[in-house]
Tab-separated table of C-alpha atoms and ligand atoms in Angstrom:
chain	number	residue	atom	x	y	z
A	1	MET	CA	-87.959	-28.132	62.078
A	2	GLY	CA	-88.677	-29.922	65.941
A	3	GLU	CA	-86.649	-29.673	69.398
A	4	THR	CA	-85.002	-32.363	68.187
A	5	THR	CA	-84.709	-33.736	64.700
A	6	ARG	CA	-83.178	-36.348	62.686
A	7	VAL	CA	-81.176	-35.415	60.000
A	8	LEU	CA	-80.319	-37.718	57.072
A	9	ILE	CA	-76.812	-36.149	55.651
A	10	THR	CA	-75.344	-36.903	52.212
A	11	GLY	CA	-71.744	-36.800	51.670
A	12	GLY	CA	-71.395	-37.180	55.756
A	13	ALA	CA	-68.241	-38.337	56.062
A	14	GLY	CA	-66.870	-35.689	54.037
A	15	PHE	CA	-65.048	-32.274	55.207
A	16	LEU	CA	-67.936	-30.331	55.910
A	17	GLY	CA	-70.341	-33.316	55.533
A	18	SER	CA	-68.585	-34.056	59.619
A	19	HIS	CA	-68.154	-30.586	61.025
A	20	LEU	CA	-72.098	-30.774	60.999
A	21	THR	CA	-72.649	-34.078	61.562
A	22	ASP	CA	-70.006	-33.364	65.100
A	23	ARG	CA	-72.613	-29.982	65.550
A	24	LEU	CA	-75.608	-31.444	64.834
A	25	LEU	CA	-74.655	-34.519	67.425
A	26	GLU	CA	-74.196	-32.183	70.055
A	27	ALA	CA	-77.354	-30.433	69.428
A	28	GLY	CA	-79.576	-33.712	70.613
A	29	HIS	CA	-80.142	-34.080	67.088
A	30	GLU	CA	-80.055	-37.857	65.564
A	31	VAL	CA	-78.340	-37.981	62.233
A	32	VAL	CA	-78.271	-40.760	59.665
A	33	VAL	CA	-74.745	-40.532	56.831
A	34	PHE	CA	-75.270	-41.633	53.288
A	35	ASP	CA	-71.951	-41.534	52.054
A	36	ASN	CA	-70.004	-44.067	48.925
A	37	LEU	CA	-65.988	-43.161	50.940
A	38	ILE	CA	-65.796	-42.184	47.574
A	39	THR	CA	-63.666	-37.900	48.699
A	40	GLY	CA	-64.906	-38.784	52.818
A	41	ARG	CA	-63.116	-41.291	55.083
A	42	GLU	CA	-65.081	-42.931	57.726
A	43	ASP	CA	-61.506	-41.298	60.170
A	44	ASN	CA	-63.401	-37.868	60.139
A	45	LEU	CA	-66.262	-39.582	61.797
A	46	ALA	CA	-64.642	-42.441	63.733
A	47	HIS	CA	-65.243	-40.492	66.998
A	48	VAL	CA	-68.812	-40.548	67.005
A	49	PHE	CA	-69.027	-44.263	64.986
A	50	GLY	CA	-71.109	-46.810	68.327
A	51	HIS	CA	-72.449	-43.618	69.301
A	52	GLY	CA	-76.450	-43.527	70.121
A	53	ARG	CA	-77.191	-41.015	68.260
A	54	PHE	CA	-75.683	-41.347	64.670
A	55	ARG	CA	-75.900	-44.208	62.500
A	56	PHE	CA	-73.558	-44.142	58.964
A	57	VAL	CA	-74.823	-46.540	55.915
A	58	ARG	CA	-72.161	-46.589	52.929
A	59	GLN	CA	-74.369	-45.350	50.140
A	60	ASN	CA	-73.647	-44.683	47.021
A	61	VAL	CA	-76.464	-41.449	46.648
A	62	THR	CA	-77.314	-41.282	43.090
A	63	GLU	CA	-78.526	-45.223	43.383
A	64	PHE	CA	-82.350	-45.504	45.128
A	65	LEU	CA	-82.714	-44.889	48.156
A	66	TYR	CA	-83.590	-46.062	51.113
A	67	LEU	CA	-84.290	-44.907	54.792
A	68	PRO	CA	-86.718	-46.236	57.181
A	69	GLY	CA	-88.318	-44.806	59.640
A	70	PRO	CA	-89.832	-40.259	59.240
A	71	LEU	CA	-87.328	-37.569	58.556
A	72	ASP	CA	-86.284	-33.621	59.038
A	73	ALA	CA	-83.740	-32.853	57.418
A	74	VAL	CA	-81.660	-33.988	54.367
A	75	VAL	CA	-78.322	-32.132	54.085
A	76	HIS	CA	-77.420	-32.856	50.207
A	77	PHE	CA	-73.152	-31.712	50.596
A	78	ALA	CA	-72.430	-35.261	48.439
A	79	SER	CA	-70.066	-34.654	45.903
A	80	PRO	CA	-66.327	-34.608	44.836
A	81	ALA	CA	-65.217	-30.724	45.977
A	82	SER	CA	-62.172	-30.335	44.644
A	83	PRO	CA	-61.426	-29.406	41.396
A	84	ILE	CA	-58.533	-32.464	41.445
A	85	ASP	CA	-61.182	-34.216	42.310
A	86	TYR	CA	-63.694	-33.554	39.890
A	87	LEU	CA	-60.930	-33.298	37.240
A	88	ARG	CA	-60.329	-37.051	37.787
A	89	MET	CA	-64.428	-38.209	38.180
A	90	PRO	CA	-66.279	-36.489	36.250
A	91	ILE	CA	-68.983	-38.555	35.111
A	92	PRO	CA	-69.350	-39.433	39.031
A	93	THR	CA	-69.695	-35.421	39.963
A	94	LEU	CA	-71.974	-34.731	37.402
A	95	LYS	CA	-73.979	-37.744	37.921
A	96	VAL	CA	-74.587	-37.476	41.896
A	97	GLY	CA	-75.490	-33.605	41.381
A	98	SER	CA	-77.986	-34.561	38.660
A	99	LEU	CA	-78.899	-37.937	39.947
A	100	GLY	CA	-77.747	-38.222	43.527
A	101	THR	CA	-80.119	-34.619	44.250
A	102	HIS	CA	-82.934	-35.818	42.447
A	103	ASN	CA	-82.457	-39.042	44.554
A	104	ALA	CA	-82.334	-36.598	47.643
A	105	LEU	CA	-85.396	-34.286	47.018
A	106	GLY	CA	-87.860	-37.458	46.053
A	107	LEU	CA	-86.338	-38.566	49.702
A	108	SER	CA	-87.563	-35.267	51.161
A	109	LEU	CA	-90.209	-35.239	49.002
A	110	ALA	CA	-91.785	-38.097	50.545
A	111	LYS	CA	-90.705	-37.998	54.292
A	112	HIS	CA	-91.900	-34.151	54.388
A	113	ALA	CA	-88.968	-33.408	55.546
A	114	ARG	CA	-87.014	-30.327	54.900
A	115	PHE	CA	-84.207	-30.076	52.132
A	116	LEU	CA	-80.647	-27.724	52.211
A	117	LEU	CA	-78.493	-27.900	48.965
A	118	ALA	CA	-74.864	-27.905	49.413
A	119	SER	CA	-74.327	-25.862	46.053
A	120	THR	CA	-70.996	-23.086	45.560
A	121	SER	CA	-69.636	-20.502	44.264
A	122	GLU	CA	-68.208	-21.848	40.760
A	123	VAL	CA	-72.108	-21.254	39.570
A	124	TYR	CA	-70.647	-17.765	39.411
A	125	GLY	CA	-67.798	-19.383	37.159
A	126	ASP	CA	-65.340	-17.190	35.915
A	127	PRO	CA	-67.306	-13.919	37.588
A	128	GLN	CA	-67.546	-10.591	35.958
A	129	ILE	CA	-69.998	-9.023	38.710
A	130	HIS	CA	-67.507	-8.865	41.509
A	131	PRO	CA	-68.773	-9.189	44.560
A	132	GLN	CA	-70.877	-11.839	43.135
A	133	PRO	CA	-74.162	-11.381	44.967
A	134	GLU	CA	-76.776	-14.041	44.764
A	135	THR	CA	-78.504	-12.079	42.260
A	136	TYR	CA	-75.636	-12.322	39.744
A	137	TRP	CA	-76.395	-15.894	37.313
A	138	GLY	CA	-72.609	-16.048	36.275
A	139	HIS	CA	-70.106	-16.857	33.827
A	140	VAL	CA	-69.421	-20.215	33.383
A	141	ASN	CA	-67.885	-22.640	30.329
A	142	PRO	CA	-70.083	-25.149	30.277
A	143	VAL	CA	-67.846	-27.713	28.259
A	144	GLY	CA	-64.686	-26.492	30.351
A	145	PRO	CA	-63.331	-29.490	32.634
A	146	ARG	CA	-64.943	-27.456	35.184
A	147	GLY	CA	-68.336	-27.320	34.128
A	148	VAL	CA	-68.510	-31.035	35.458
A	149	TYR	CA	-69.062	-29.794	38.684
A	150	ASP	CA	-70.322	-25.529	37.761
A	151	GLU	CA	-73.206	-27.415	36.060
A	152	ALA	CA	-73.996	-30.349	38.536
A	153	LYS	CA	-74.440	-27.477	40.530
A	154	ARG	CA	-76.319	-25.353	38.727
A	155	PHE	CA	-78.215	-27.967	38.262
A	156	ALA	CA	-79.016	-29.058	41.112
A	157	GLU	CA	-79.976	-26.227	41.868
A	158	ALA	CA	-82.299	-25.838	39.695
A	159	ILE	CA	-84.334	-29.036	40.353
A	160	THR	CA	-83.927	-27.719	44.198
A	161	MET	CA	-86.028	-24.938	42.865
A	162	ALA	CA	-88.816	-27.021	41.165
A	163	TYR	CA	-89.304	-29.479	44.201
A	164	HIS	CA	-89.629	-25.473	45.877
A	165	ARG	CA	-92.593	-24.639	43.515
A	166	TYR	CA	-94.087	-27.504	42.441
A	167	HIS	CA	-93.841	-29.652	45.124
A	168	GLY	CA	-93.725	-27.047	47.633
A	169	LEU	CA	-90.677	-28.984	48.945
A	170	ASP	CA	-89.194	-26.813	51.931
A	171	THR	CA	-85.784	-26.044	50.524
A	172	ARG	CA	-82.345	-24.122	51.688
A	173	ILE	CA	-79.687	-23.213	49.042
A	174	VAL	CA	-76.205	-22.733	50.761
A	175	ARG	CA	-73.050	-21.130	48.292
A	176	ILE	CA	-70.031	-22.272	49.949
A	177	PHE	CA	-66.529	-20.165	49.416
A	178	ASN	CA	-63.168	-21.189	49.380
A	179	THR	CA	-63.660	-23.125	53.138
A	180	TYR	CA	-60.763	-24.989	55.460
A	181	GLY	CA	-59.860	-26.313	58.396
A	182	PRO	CA	-58.711	-29.758	60.176
A	183	ARG	CA	-60.446	-32.893	57.796
A	184	MET	CA	-59.523	-31.725	54.328
A	185	ARG	CA	-57.538	-34.789	52.986
A	186	PRO	CA	-53.534	-33.567	53.091
A	187	ASP	CA	-54.107	-34.301	49.268
A	188	ASP	CA	-57.567	-32.853	49.077
A	189	GLY	CA	-55.210	-31.154	46.268
A	190	ARG	CA	-56.680	-27.515	47.243
A	191	VAL	CA	-54.641	-24.288	47.666
A	192	VAL	CA	-54.562	-24.472	52.341
A	193	SER	CA	-54.107	-27.979	52.086
A	194	ASN	CA	-51.601	-28.110	49.113
A	195	PHE	CA	-49.826	-24.763	50.804
A	196	ILE	CA	-50.009	-26.485	54.346
A	197	VAL	CA	-49.093	-29.340	53.331
A	198	GLN	CA	-45.880	-28.484	51.277
A	199	ALA	CA	-44.230	-26.029	53.850
A	200	LEU	CA	-44.852	-28.645	56.452
A	201	ARG	CA	-42.996	-30.833	54.408
A	202	GLY	CA	-40.238	-28.033	53.806
A	203	GLU	CA	-41.594	-28.744	49.793
A	204	SER	CA	-41.803	-25.709	47.138
A	205	LEU	CA	-45.588	-24.832	47.252
A	206	THR	CA	-47.002	-24.221	44.367
A	207	VAL	CA	-48.839	-21.197	42.975
A	208	TYR	CA	-50.074	-21.272	39.455
A	209	GLY	CA	-50.070	-18.699	37.635
A	210	GLN	CA	-48.993	-15.580	38.652
A	211	GLY	CA	-50.592	-15.988	41.936
A	212	ASP	CA	-52.651	-12.877	41.913
A	213	GLN	CA	-56.097	-14.141	40.996
A	214	THR	CA	-58.209	-13.832	44.585
A	215	ARG	CA	-60.536	-16.310	47.334
A	216	SER	CA	-61.785	-15.326	50.112
A	217	PHE	CA	-61.031	-18.430	52.646
A	218	THR	CA	-63.182	-19.307	55.817
A	219	TYR	CA	-62.763	-21.174	58.293
A	220	CYS	CA	-65.179	-24.506	59.555
A	221	ASP	CA	-67.014	-23.382	61.607
A	222	ASP	CA	-67.754	-20.270	60.754
A	223	LEU	CA	-69.379	-22.121	57.587
A	224	ILE	CA	-70.948	-24.716	59.618
A	225	ASP	CA	-72.384	-22.222	61.716
A	226	GLY	CA	-73.696	-19.821	58.352
A	227	ILE	CA	-75.909	-23.463	57.078
A	228	LEU	CA	-76.623	-24.192	60.902
A	229	ARG	CA	-78.498	-21.046	60.536
A	230	LEU	CA	-80.008	-21.511	57.166
A	231	LEU	CA	-80.162	-25.322	57.930
A	232	LEU	CA	-82.978	-24.037	60.987
A	233	HIS	CA	-84.262	-21.726	60.418
A	234	ASP	CA	-88.259	-22.206	60.732
A	235	ASP	CA	-89.999	-19.350	58.808
A	236	THR	CA	-90.495	-20.248	55.218
A	237	GLY	CA	-90.967	-16.748	54.477
A	238	PRO	CA	-92.734	-16.440	50.492
A	239	SER	CA	-92.909	-18.365	48.433
A	240	ALA	CA	-89.685	-17.983	45.577
A	241	SER	CA	-90.359	-15.442	43.161
A	242	ASN	CA	-87.806	-15.755	39.990
A	243	ASP	CA	-86.745	-13.053	40.126
A	244	ALA	CA	-83.558	-11.341	43.124
A	245	ALA	CA	-83.009	-13.332	45.102
A	246	ALA	CA	-86.733	-11.161	47.538
A	247	GLY	CA	-90.140	-13.009	47.506
A	248	SER	CA	-92.952	-11.243	45.431
A	249	ASP	CA	-93.012	-8.861	48.362
A	250	GLY	CA	-89.768	-7.428	48.575
A	251	ALA	CA	-88.767	-9.897	52.128
A	252	PRO	CA	-86.403	-12.501	52.161
A	253	ASP	CA	-87.060	-15.447	50.505
A	254	ILE	CA	-85.198	-18.669	52.672
A	255	HIS	CA	-85.795	-21.106	49.570
A	256	LEU	CA	-83.762	-18.703	47.530
A	257	PRO	CA	-79.409	-19.375	47.044
A	258	VAL	CA	-77.203	-17.405	50.207
A	259	ASN	CA	-73.502	-17.304	50.272
A	260	ILE	CA	-71.913	-17.669	52.952
A	261	GLY	CA	-68.274	-17.399	53.354
A	262	ASN	CA	-65.568	-14.587	54.458
A	263	SER	CA	-65.572	-10.911	52.276
A	264	VAL	CA	-62.255	-10.800	53.244
A	265	GLU	CA	-60.000	-11.431	49.847
A	266	PHE	CA	-56.642	-12.269	49.468
A	267	THR	CA	-54.283	-13.241	46.940
A	268	VAL	CA	-52.906	-17.035	46.639
A	269	ALA	CA	-49.265	-14.881	46.354
A	270	ASP	CA	-50.268	-13.701	49.846
A	271	LEU	CA	-52.426	-17.448	50.824
A	272	ALA	CA	-48.616	-18.255	50.080
A	273	ARG	CA	-46.496	-15.448	52.248
A	274	GLU	CA	-49.198	-16.221	55.207
A	275	VAL	CA	-49.000	-19.811	54.985
A	276	LEU	CA	-44.818	-19.241	55.383
A	277	THR	CA	-44.763	-16.581	57.710
A	278	LEU	CA	-47.280	-19.404	60.494
A	279	THR	CA	-45.507	-22.622	59.895
A	280	GLY	CA	-42.096	-21.007	60.371
A	281	SER	CA	-40.760	-23.094	56.939
A	282	ARG	CA	-38.013	-22.155	54.126
A	283	SER	CA	-39.674	-23.202	50.807
A	284	GLU	CA	-39.412	-21.779	48.115
A	285	ILE	CA	-42.957	-20.899	45.626
A	286	GLU	CA	-42.764	-22.733	42.770
A	287	ARG	CA	-44.789	-21.624	39.549
A	288	ARG	CA	-47.224	-23.562	37.754
A	289	PRO	CA	-49.445	-23.737	34.853
A	290	LEU	CA	-52.840	-22.016	36.223
A	291	PRO	CA	-55.706	-24.573	35.451
A	292	ILE	CA	-57.538	-24.173	32.744
A	293	ASP	CA	-61.078	-21.823	33.765
A	294	ASP	CA	-59.092	-21.604	37.138
A	295	PRO	CA	-62.036	-17.540	38.689
A	296	LYS	CA	-59.207	-15.356	38.618
A	297	VAL	CA	-61.268	-13.485	41.626
A	298	ARG	CA	-64.118	-14.586	43.940
A	299	GLN	CA	-65.495	-12.819	46.780
A	300	PRO	CA	-69.036	-13.478	47.902
A	301	ASP	CA	-71.897	-10.679	49.045
A	302	ILE	CA	-72.758	-11.449	52.235
A	303	THR	CA	-75.346	-9.064	52.589
A	304	ARG	CA	-78.736	-11.711	52.632
A	305	ALA	CA	-76.642	-13.750	55.074
A	306	ARG	CA	-76.770	-11.569	57.265
A	307	ALA	CA	-79.910	-10.056	57.346
A	308	LEU	CA	-81.367	-13.056	56.567
A	309	LEU	CA	-79.467	-15.780	59.462
A	310	HIS	CA	-77.394	-12.977	61.088
A	311	TRP	CA	-74.144	-14.685	60.200
A	312	GLU	CA	-71.213	-12.859	59.840
A	313	PRO	CA	-67.424	-14.731	59.306
A	314	ARG	CA	-65.686	-14.707	63.199
A	315	VAL	CA	-62.626	-16.080	62.019
A	316	PRO	CA	-59.966	-14.560	60.277
A	317	LEU	CA	-57.333	-16.211	57.984
A	318	ARG	CA	-54.297	-16.073	60.149
A	319	ALA	CA	-55.828	-17.472	62.645
A	320	GLY	CA	-58.023	-19.812	61.251
A	321	LEU	CA	-55.004	-21.477	59.803
A	322	GLU	CA	-53.166	-21.484	63.232
A	323	ARG	CA	-55.680	-23.984	63.733
A	324	THR	CA	-55.446	-25.728	60.854
A	325	ILE	CA	-51.747	-26.181	61.039
A	326	PRO	CA	-51.578	-28.668	63.733
A	327	TYR	CA	-53.631	-31.088	62.252
A	328	PHE	CA	-52.034	-31.520	59.191
A	329	ARG	CA	-48.658	-31.392	61.623
A	330	GLU	CA	-50.198	-34.177	63.118
A	331	SER	CA	-51.881	-35.829	60.042
A	332	ILE	CA	-48.320	-35.514	58.012
A	333	ALA	CA	-46.875	-37.024	61.428
A	334	GLN	CA	-49.573	-40.061	61.350
A	335	ALA	CA	-48.688	-41.000	57.198
A	336	GLY	CA	-44.535	-41.415	58.148
A	337	SER	CA	-45.183	-43.322	60.820
A	338	SER	CA	-47.781	-45.748	59.318
B	1	UDP	N1	-53.779	-23.105	43.290
B	1	UDP	C1	-52.753	-22.996	43.514
B	1	UDP	N2	-51.609	-23.920	43.620
B	1	UDP	C2	-52.461	-25.642	44.427
B	1	UDP	C3	-53.734	-25.356	44.224
B	1	UDP	C4	-53.876	-24.184	43.443
B	1	UDP	O1	-51.977	-21.446	43.195
B	1	UDP	O2	-51.400	-25.752	44.786
B	1	UDP	C5	-55.022	-21.741	43.398
B	1	UDP	C6	-55.687	-22.486	41.846
B	1	UDP	O3	-55.446	-22.548	40.445
B	1	UDP	C7	-56.856	-21.072	42.287
B	1	UDP	C8	-56.761	-20.931	43.664
B	1	UDP	O4	-55.680	-21.010	43.663
B	1	UDP	O5	-56.516	-19.907	42.123
B	1	UDP	C9	-58.001	-21.665	44.481
B	1	UDP	O6	-57.845	-23.129	43.919
B	1	UDP	P1	-58.441	-24.295	45.497
B	1	UDP	O7	-58.468	-25.666	44.584
B	1	UDP	O8	-58.373	-24.374	46.753
B	1	UDP	O9	-59.936	-24.293	45.229
B	1	UDP	P2	-60.376	-22.949	43.424
B	1	UDP	O10	-61.415	-22.070	43.787
B	1	UDP	O11	-59.760	-23.229	42.126
B	1	UDP	O12	-62.019	-23.836	43.547
């Protein structure tokens, strides 16, 4: 891609899309955001409204997409991503992963723009291989409640690879592992936001199941750094082969999925303890039933991101929580005063 690029971010008003918008604007690029605001918030972008290189369009990406002018890249972030959101909106989730991805790919093709899909560690389901390399095909229940998200993203990956193989489109796929940080909604429902908000309000921390299930938590700045490296990487390398995470000549293939996540694994109970320590809260722990098909373990194998992108997570959980807690403190104070 050239020096100054024009990038469309679908879902750019969301937690991660808005951070990516900031980073691209800071680097001198032009950003157009499409978002229907079902989980995204204009507040996340309030500070860039009026910026000369920024434009916001309220748009449902499952409907036909039109954008005049040239475009260098399309980053497809649009989708509910928290379990409570996709369980509440199963059909919009399936539609944005399928129809929305198809529309975003079609727009990329028409504009000769690079395409980057935000995929997920959920493609591995409740994994039977640990940690998870990109070559693992996963263990997903297609008809369980989480299947609406997992299968939508698996379809999105499949159609992205088809556009690459059939149309020669320059595509990238990032598999995002549990990410947290400022701009998550206080009612987002995910474990980091729930625990911090509960601790700050003096409510019990809701631990689902025994709390011995694991996740590997990535601070948002680390994740965005990895995504930018993948997006801006100019070595298009060999064409994708049908096997492994390497091209037909064995070289790493930029078009095949890349895990981006912190590889340090914690139990949910560890996280609850850490949040209580860092907030100084005296909240109790309250056990709730484990959701259906909740993955028991999750940890990325990031060998490929290290080799291909020279990417390494830099922010350990404690430091990331220390940056995130003040944001939630302020959000709660604002909600209380309005
Ligand atoms: N979880 C929990 N309490 C909560 C929210 C989530 O114990 O209030 C657990 C959940 O069951 C899962 C883990 O925390 O095992 C991560 O859940 P989250 O919704 O953040 O993301 P997931 O990895 O399941 O998509």
